[in-house]
Coordinates of C-alpha atoms in Angstrom, one line a residue:
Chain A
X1 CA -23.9 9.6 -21.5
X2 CA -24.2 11.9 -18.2
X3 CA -28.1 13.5 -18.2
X4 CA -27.9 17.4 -18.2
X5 CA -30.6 18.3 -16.6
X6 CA -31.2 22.6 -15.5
X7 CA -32.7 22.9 -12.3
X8 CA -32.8 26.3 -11.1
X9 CA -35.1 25.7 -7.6
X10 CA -31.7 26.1 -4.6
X11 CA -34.2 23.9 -2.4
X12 CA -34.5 20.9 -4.9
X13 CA -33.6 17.7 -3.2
X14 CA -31.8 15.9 -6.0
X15 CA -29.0 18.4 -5.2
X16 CA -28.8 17.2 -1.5
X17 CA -25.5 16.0 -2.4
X18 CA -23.9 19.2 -3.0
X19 CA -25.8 21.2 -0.3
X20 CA -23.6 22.3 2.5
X21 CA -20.5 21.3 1.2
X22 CA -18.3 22.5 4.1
X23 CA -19.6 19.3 5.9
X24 CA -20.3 17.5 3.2
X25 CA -17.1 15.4 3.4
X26 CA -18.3 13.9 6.8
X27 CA -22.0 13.0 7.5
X28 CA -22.9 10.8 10.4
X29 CA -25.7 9.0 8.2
X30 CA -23.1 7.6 5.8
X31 CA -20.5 4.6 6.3
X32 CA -18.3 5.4 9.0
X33 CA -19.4 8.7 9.4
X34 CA -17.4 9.6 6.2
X35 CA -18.9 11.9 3.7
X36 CA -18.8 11.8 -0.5
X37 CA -16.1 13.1 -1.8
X38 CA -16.8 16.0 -3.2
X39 CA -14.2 17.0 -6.8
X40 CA -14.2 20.9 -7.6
X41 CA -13.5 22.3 -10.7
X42 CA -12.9 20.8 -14.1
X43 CA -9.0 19.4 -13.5
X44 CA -10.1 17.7 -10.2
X45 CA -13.5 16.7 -11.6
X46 CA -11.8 14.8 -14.5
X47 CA -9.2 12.8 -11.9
X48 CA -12.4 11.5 -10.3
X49 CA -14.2 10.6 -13.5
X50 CA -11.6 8.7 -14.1
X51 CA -10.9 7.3 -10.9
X52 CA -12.2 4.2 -9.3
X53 CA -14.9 6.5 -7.0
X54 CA -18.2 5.7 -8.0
X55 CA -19.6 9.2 -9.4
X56 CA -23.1 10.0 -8.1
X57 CA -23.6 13.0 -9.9
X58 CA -22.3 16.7 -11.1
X59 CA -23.5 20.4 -10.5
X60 CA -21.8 23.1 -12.6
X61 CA -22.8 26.0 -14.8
X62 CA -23.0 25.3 -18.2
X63 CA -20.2 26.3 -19.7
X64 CA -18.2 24.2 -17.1
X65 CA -20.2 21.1 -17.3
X66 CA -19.8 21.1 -21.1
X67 CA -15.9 21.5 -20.7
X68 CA -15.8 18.0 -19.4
X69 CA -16.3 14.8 -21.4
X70 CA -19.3 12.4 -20.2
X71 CA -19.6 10.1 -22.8
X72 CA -18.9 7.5 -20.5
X73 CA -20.9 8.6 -17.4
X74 CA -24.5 7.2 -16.5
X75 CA -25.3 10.3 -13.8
X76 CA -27.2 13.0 -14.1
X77 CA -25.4 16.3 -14.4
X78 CA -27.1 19.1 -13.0
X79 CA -26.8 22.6 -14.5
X80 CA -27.6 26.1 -13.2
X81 CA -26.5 29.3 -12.4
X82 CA -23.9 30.6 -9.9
X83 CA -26.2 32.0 -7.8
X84 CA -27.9 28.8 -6.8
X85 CA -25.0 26.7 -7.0
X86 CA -23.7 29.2 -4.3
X87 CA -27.0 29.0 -2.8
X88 CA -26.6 25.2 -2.6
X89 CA -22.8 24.8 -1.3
X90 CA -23.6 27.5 1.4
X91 CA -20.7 30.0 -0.1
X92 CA -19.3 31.2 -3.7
X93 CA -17.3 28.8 -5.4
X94 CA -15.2 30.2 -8.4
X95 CA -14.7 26.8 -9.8
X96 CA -18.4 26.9 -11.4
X97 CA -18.4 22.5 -11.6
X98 CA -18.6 20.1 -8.9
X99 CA -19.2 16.4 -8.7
X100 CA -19.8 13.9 -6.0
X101 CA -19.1 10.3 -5.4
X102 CA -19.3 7.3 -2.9
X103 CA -15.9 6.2 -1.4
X104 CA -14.0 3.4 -3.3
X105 CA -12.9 0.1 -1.8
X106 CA -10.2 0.7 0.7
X107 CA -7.0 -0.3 -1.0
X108 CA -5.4 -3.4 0.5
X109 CA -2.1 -3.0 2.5
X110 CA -0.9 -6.0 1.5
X111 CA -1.2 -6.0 -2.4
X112 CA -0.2 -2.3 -2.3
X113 CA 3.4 -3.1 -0.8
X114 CA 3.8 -6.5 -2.8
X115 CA 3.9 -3.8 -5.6
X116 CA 5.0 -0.9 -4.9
X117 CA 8.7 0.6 -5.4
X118 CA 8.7 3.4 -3.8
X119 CA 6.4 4.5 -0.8
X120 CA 5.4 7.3 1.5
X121 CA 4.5 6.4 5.2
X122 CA 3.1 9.0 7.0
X123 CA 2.2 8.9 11.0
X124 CA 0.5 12.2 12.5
X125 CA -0.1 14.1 9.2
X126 CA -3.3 15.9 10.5
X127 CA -3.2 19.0 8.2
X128 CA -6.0 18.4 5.4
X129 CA -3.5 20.7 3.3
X130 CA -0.3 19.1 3.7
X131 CA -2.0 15.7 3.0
X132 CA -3.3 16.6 -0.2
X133 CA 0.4 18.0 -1.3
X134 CA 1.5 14.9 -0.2
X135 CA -0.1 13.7 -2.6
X136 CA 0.3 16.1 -5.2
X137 CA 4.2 15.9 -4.8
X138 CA 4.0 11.9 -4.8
X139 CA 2.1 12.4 -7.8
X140 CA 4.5 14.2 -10.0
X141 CA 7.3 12.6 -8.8
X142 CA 7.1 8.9 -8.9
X143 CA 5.8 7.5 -5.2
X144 CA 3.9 4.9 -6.1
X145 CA 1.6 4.3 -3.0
X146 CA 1.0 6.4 0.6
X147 CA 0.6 4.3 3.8
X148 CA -1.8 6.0 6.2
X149 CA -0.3 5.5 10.2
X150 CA -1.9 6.6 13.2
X151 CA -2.5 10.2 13.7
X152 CA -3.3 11.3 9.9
X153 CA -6.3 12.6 8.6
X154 CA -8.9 11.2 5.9
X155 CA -7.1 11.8 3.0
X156 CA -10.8 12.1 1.2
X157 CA -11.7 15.7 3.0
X158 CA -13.0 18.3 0.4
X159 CA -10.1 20.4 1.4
X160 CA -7.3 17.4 0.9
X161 CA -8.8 16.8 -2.5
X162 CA -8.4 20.1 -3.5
X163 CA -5.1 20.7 -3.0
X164 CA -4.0 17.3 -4.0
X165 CA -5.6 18.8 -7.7
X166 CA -7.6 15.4 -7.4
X167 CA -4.1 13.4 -6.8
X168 CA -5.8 11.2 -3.5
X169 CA -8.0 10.3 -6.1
X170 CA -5.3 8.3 -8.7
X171 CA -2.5 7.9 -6.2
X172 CA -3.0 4.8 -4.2
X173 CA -3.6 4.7 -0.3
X174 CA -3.9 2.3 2.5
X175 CA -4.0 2.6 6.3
X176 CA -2.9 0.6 9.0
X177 CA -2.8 0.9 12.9
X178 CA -0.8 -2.0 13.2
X179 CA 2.2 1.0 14.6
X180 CA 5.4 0.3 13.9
X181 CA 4.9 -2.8 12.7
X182 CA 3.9 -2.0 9.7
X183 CA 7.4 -0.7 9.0
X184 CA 9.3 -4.1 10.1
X185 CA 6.8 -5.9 7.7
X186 CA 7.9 -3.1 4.5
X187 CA 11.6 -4.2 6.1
X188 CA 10.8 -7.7 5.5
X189 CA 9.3 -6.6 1.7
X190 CA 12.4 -5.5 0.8
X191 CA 12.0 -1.7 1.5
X192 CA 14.7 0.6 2.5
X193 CA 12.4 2.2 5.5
X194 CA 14.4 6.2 5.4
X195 CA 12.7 8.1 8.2
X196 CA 13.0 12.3 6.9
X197 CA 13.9 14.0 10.7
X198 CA 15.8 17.4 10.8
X199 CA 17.7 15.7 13.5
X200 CA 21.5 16.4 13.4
X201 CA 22.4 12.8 13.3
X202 CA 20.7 11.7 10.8
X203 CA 22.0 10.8 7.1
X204 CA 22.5 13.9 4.3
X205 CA 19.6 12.3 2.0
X206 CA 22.2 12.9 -0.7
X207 CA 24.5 10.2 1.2
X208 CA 21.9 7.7 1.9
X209 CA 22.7 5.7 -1.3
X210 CA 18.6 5.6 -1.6
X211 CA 18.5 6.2 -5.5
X212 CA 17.2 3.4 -7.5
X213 CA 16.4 1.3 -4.3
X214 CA 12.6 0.0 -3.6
X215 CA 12.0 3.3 -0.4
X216 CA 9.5 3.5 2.0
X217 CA 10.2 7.1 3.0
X218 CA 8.7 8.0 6.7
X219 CA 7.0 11.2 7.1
X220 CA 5.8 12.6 10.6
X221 CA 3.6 15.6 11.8
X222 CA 4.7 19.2 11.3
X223 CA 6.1 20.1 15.2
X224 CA 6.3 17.0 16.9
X225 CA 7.6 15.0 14.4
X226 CA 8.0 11.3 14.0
X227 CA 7.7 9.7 17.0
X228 CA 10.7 7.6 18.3
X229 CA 9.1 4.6 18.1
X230 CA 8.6 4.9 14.2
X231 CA 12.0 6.3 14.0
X232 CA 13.7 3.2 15.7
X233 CA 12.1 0.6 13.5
X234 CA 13.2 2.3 10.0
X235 CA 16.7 1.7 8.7
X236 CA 18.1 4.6 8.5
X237 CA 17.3 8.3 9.5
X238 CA 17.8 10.4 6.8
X239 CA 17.8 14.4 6.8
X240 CA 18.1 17.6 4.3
X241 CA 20.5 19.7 5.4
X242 CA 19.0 23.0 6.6
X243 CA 20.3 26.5 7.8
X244 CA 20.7 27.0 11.2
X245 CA 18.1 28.6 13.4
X246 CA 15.4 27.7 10.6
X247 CA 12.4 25.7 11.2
X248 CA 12.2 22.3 9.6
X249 CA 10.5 22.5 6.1
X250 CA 7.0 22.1 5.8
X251 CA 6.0 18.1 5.8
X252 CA 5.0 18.2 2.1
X253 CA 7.8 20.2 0.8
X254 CA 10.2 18.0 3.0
X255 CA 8.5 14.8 1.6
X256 CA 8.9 16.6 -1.9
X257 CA 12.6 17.3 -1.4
X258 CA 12.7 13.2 -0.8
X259 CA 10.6 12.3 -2.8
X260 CA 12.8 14.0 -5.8
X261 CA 16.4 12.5 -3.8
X262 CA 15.1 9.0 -5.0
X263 CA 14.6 9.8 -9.0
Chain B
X1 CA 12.1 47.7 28.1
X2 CA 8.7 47.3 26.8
X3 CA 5.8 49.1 28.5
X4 CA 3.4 46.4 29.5
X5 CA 0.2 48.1 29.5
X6 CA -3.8 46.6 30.4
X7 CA -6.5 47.5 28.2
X8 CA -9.8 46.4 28.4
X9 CA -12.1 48.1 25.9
X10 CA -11.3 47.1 22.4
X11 CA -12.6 50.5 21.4
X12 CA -9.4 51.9 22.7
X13 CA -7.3 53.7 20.2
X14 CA -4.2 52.6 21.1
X15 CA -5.2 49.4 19.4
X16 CA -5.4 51.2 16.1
X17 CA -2.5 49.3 14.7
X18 CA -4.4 46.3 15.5
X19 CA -7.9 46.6 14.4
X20 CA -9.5 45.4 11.3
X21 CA -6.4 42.9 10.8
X22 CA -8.0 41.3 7.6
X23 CA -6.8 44.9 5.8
X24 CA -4.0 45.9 8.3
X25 CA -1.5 45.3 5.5
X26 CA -3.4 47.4 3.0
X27 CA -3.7 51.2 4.3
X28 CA -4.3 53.6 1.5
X29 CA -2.9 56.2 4.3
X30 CA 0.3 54.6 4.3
X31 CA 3.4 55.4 1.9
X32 CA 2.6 53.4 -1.3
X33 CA -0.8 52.3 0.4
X34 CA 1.2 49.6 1.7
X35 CA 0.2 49.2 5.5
X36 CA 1.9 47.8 8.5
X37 CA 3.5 44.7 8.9
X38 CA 1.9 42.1 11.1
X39 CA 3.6 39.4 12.6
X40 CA 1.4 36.5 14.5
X41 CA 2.2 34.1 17.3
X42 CA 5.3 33.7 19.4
X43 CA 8.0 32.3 16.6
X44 CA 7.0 34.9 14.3
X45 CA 6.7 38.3 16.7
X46 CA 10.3 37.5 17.7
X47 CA 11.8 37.1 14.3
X48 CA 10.0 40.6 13.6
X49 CA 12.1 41.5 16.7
X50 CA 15.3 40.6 15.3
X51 CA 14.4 42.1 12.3
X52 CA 15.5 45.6 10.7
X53 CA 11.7 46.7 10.5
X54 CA 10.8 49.2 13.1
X55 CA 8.3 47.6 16.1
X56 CA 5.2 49.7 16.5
X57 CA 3.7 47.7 19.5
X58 CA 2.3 44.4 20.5
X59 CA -0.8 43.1 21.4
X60 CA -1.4 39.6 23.1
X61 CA -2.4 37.7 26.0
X62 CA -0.7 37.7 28.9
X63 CA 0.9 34.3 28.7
X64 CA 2.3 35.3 25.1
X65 CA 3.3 38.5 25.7
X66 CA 5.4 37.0 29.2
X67 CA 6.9 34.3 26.8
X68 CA 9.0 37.0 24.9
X69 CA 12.0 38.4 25.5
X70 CA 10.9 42.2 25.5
X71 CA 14.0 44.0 26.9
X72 CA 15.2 45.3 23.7
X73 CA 12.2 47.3 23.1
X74 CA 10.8 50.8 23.5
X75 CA 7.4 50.2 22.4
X76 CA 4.3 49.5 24.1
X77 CA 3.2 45.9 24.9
X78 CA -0.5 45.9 25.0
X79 CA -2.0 43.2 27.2
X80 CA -6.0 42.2 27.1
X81 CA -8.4 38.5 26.9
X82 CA -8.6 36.6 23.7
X83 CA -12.4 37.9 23.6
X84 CA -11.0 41.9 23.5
X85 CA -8.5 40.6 21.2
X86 CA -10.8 39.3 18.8
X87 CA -12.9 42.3 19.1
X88 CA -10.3 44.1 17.8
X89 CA -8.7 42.5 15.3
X90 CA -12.4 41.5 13.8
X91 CA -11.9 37.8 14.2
X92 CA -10.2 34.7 16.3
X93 CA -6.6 34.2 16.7
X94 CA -5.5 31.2 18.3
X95 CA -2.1 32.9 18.5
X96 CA -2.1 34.8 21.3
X97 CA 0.1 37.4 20.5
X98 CA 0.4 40.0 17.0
X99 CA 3.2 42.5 16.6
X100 CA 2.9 45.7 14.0
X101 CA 5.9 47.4 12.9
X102 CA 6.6 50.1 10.1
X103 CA 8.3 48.7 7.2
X104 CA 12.2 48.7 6.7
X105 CA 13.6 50.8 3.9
X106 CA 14.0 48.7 0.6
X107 CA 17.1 46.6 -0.5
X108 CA 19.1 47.7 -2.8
X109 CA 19.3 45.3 -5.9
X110 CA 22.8 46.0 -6.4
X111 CA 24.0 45.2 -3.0
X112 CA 21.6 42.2 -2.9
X113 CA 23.6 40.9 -6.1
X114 CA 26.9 41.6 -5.1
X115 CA 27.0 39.7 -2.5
X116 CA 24.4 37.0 -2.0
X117 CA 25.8 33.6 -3.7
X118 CA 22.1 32.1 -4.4
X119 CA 19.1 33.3 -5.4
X120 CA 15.2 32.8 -6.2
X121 CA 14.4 35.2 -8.7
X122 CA 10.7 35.3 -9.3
X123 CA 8.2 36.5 -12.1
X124 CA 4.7 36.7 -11.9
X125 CA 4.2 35.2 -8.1
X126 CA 1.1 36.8 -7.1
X127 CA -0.5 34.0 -4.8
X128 CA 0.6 35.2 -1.2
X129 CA 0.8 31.6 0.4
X130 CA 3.3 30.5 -2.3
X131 CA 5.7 33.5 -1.7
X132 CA 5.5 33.3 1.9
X133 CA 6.3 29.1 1.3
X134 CA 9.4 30.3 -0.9
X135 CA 10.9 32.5 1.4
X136 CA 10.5 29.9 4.3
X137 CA 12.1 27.5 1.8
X138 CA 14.9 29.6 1.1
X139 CA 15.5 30.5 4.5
X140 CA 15.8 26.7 5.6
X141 CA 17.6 25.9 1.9
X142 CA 20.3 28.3 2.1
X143 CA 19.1 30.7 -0.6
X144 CA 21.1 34.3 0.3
X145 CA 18.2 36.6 -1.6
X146 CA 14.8 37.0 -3.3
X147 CA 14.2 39.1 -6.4
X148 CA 10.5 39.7 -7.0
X149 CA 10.3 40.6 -10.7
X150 CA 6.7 42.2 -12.6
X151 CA 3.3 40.5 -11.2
X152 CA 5.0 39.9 -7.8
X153 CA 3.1 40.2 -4.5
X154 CA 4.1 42.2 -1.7
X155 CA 5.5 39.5 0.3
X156 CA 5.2 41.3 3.2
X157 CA 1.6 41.2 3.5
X158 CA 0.1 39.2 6.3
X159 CA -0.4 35.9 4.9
X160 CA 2.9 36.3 3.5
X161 CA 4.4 37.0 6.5
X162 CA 2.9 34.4 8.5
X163 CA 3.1 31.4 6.1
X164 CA 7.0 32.3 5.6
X165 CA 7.2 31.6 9.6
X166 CA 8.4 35.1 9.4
X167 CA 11.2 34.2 7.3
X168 CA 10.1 37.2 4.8
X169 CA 11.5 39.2 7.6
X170 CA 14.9 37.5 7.6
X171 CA 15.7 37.1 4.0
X172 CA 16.7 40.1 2.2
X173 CA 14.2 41.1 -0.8
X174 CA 14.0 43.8 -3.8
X175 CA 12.0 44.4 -6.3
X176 CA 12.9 44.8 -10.0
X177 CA 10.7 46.5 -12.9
X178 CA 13.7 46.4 -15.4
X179 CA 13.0 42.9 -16.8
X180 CA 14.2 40.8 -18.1
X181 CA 17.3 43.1 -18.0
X182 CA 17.5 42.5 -14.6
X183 CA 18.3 38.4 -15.6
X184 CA 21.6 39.7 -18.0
X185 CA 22.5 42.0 -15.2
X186 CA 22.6 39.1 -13.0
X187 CA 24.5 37.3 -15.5
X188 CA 26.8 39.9 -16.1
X189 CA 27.8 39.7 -12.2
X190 CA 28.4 36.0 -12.8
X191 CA 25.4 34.5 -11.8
X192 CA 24.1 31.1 -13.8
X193 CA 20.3 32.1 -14.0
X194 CA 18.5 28.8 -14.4
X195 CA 15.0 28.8 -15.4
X196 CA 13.0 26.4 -13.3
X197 CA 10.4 24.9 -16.1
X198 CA 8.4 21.8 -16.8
X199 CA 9.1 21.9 -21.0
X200 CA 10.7 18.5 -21.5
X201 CA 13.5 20.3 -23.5
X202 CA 14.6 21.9 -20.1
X203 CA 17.9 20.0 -18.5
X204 CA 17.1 17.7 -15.4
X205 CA 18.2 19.7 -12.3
X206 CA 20.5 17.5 -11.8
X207 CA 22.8 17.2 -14.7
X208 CA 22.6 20.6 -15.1
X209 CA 26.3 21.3 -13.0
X210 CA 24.3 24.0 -10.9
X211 CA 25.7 22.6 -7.6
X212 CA 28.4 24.9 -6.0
X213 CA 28.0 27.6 -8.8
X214 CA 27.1 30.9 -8.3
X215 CA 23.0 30.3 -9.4
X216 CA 20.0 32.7 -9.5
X217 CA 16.6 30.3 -9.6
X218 CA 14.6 31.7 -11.9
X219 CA 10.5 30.7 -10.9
X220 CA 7.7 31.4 -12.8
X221 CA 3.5 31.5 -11.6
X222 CA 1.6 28.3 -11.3
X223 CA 0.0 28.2 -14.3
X224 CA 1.2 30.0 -17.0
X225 CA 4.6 29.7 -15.9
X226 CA 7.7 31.4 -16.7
X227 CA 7.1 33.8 -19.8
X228 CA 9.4 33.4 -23.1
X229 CA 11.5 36.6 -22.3
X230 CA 12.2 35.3 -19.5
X231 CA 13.3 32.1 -20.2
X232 CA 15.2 33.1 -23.6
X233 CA 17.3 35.6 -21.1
X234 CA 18.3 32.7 -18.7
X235 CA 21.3 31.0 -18.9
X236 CA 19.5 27.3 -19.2
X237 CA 16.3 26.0 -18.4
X238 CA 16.0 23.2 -15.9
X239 CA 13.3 20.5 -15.4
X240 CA 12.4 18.8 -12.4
X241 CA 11.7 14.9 -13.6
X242 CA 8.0 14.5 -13.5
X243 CA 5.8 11.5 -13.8
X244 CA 3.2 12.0 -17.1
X245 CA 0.0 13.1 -17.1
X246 CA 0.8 14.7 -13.6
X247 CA 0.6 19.0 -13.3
X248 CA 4.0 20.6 -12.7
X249 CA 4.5 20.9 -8.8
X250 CA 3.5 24.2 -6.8
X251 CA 5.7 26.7 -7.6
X252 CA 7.2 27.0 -3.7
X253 CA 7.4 23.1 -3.9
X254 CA 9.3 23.4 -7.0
X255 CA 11.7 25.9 -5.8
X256 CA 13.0 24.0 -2.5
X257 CA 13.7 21.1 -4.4
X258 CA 15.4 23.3 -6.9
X259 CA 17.4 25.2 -3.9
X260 CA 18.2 21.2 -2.3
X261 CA 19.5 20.6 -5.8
X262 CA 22.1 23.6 -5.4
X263 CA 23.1 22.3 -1.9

């Protein structure tokens, strides 16, 4: 059982974990200058309670902290008002609970593809907000793992968090720089490697014949897109057909679209 | 021809249009207190130009401004620094370049529905990021029209605008407060009005024959969702296949995977 514990002092120092949150995701005195990762709000909170991530601790006000179950939690769980919880983060948070935790084991590329049917491979996904929906979207609709290439972002950002709704948190990840080939070694696993380009040439998803197949779909930056490189060593180029003189779809919506062509 | 025209001071009152942007789109001095229309960066600023909406002026850099096309125009083109520009508009833009025009006249439902063989018909949309993402979506998914039913945003305001890609400018819109008549009308016209929903009673999207028909999409809020009425005066409900335990997708997510689904 979690200790609730009022503090109502902004400057006490067992809330150093909370305090500045807008950097608290990356602090140069922590492993690889990554931060905690930081959960907000009681949907995202309970992902990372019951995540792997060691939980270090929550802050809410009491009505929030009491929404969530910590039976099985052996942290203390500070409570207090809005005020200083906004005095502590550095800005008003309308989520009223947060909680923080170290970083979990980085998942292993290997065992992650040995199992996995269906795959997202992203290279150059900067965007803290398209990473998280990434997530999000692989989430709901059945991708079982997301490969990290070169070029994206921490996936374990506040802001990625957030808008995965705690997602980054339960869906697996791994990360590899060995660029491309890591996508000849998911050829030799058995994956269908579909790289998602808006490129005239490539494949209507719908005729891909990906359904039911074990998929390692390919996702690349918004703007540049994938490179050629990654786009020569997948199988197949795959596209959804767009209107004319329209941008290509944002990358998580695109990877969405996918995502769903595979069910 | 534009008039290309220095200004230096940002006190200047020719930069009315442009100052204060964070509640350009809100002018209680305006018709309906509904302000101007603000489009930002290059892309954007010339899909305002090919748009029906009456340009007002631009403001920009001089790079930006030199990269459109500005020989259609009778308006003045406003040139200054980034630091004037950020004076002005109360923060930084890393866009270089803002257009303001008037707003167009409104759509008319009936000729909307006449004519337009798909549709997103929406109900309760009030974030301004998700309706700009589902006009964007319908622009690049072949979606003809947008119906924004009761607890709609104005889609044209500036977030709106800019996270469409300016595609709110493109893609015809009205507005409906006769609900859920507006759904039978709709089917009345011959429209299948599908009710995009995450009850597992609701069809999968895919076997429910939508493809080629004649389809209104029918999208609810984040959240709360689709209300009753609205559902019980749809044709069918449809379901995206979601993995348990997951929360449904983001209502602009949902609907371009819906609107690939009619493709």
């Amino acid at each position: 059982m979690a200790t609730v514990i009022e503090i109502n002092d902004p400057a006490d120092p067992r809330l150093d974990d909370f305090r500045d949150l807008s950097t608290a995701d990356r602090r140069p005195d922590r492993p690889g200058g990554r931060g905690l990762v930081i959960a907000e709000g009681v949907v995202v909170v309970e992902r990372l309670l019951a995540s792997p991530y060691p939980v270090r601790g929550l802050l809410g006000v009491r009505r929030r902290v009491e929404a969530l179950d910590l039976s099985e939690l052996d942290v203390p769980a500070y409570v207090t008002s809005a005020e200083v919880m906004a005095s502590v983060v550095g800005f008003h948070l309308n989520r009223g609970v947060l909680a923080a935790a170290d970083r979990a084991p980085a998942v292993d590329l290997d065992a992650l593809t040995d199992t996995a049917q269906r795959l997202a491979v992203l290279e150059g996904v900067g965007d803290h907000e398209n990473l998280g929906s990434i997530f999000r979207n692989a989430a709901a609709l059945g991708v079982d793992g997301v490969i990290l290439g070169p070029g994206c972002s921490d996936p374990l950002y506040r802001r990625s968090v957030r808008v995965s709704m705690g997602h980054v948190l339960r869906v697996p990840f791994a990360t590899t720089d060995q660029w491309p080939a890591t996508l000849n070694m998911l050829r030799q696993k058995g994956y269908t490697v579909a790289a998602l380009t808006p490129h005239p040439s490539a494949l209507h998803l719908a005729d891909a014949g990906l359904r039911g197949r074990r998929v390692a779909v390919l996702l690349g930056s918004e703007g540049p897109g994938l490179t050629d490189e990654a786009i020569a060593a997948a199988d197949l180029a795959v596209r959804i057909p767009m209107s004319s003189g329209v941008d290509s779809l944002n990358v998580a919506t695109a990877g969405a679209v996918a995502f769903y062509a595979l069910l």
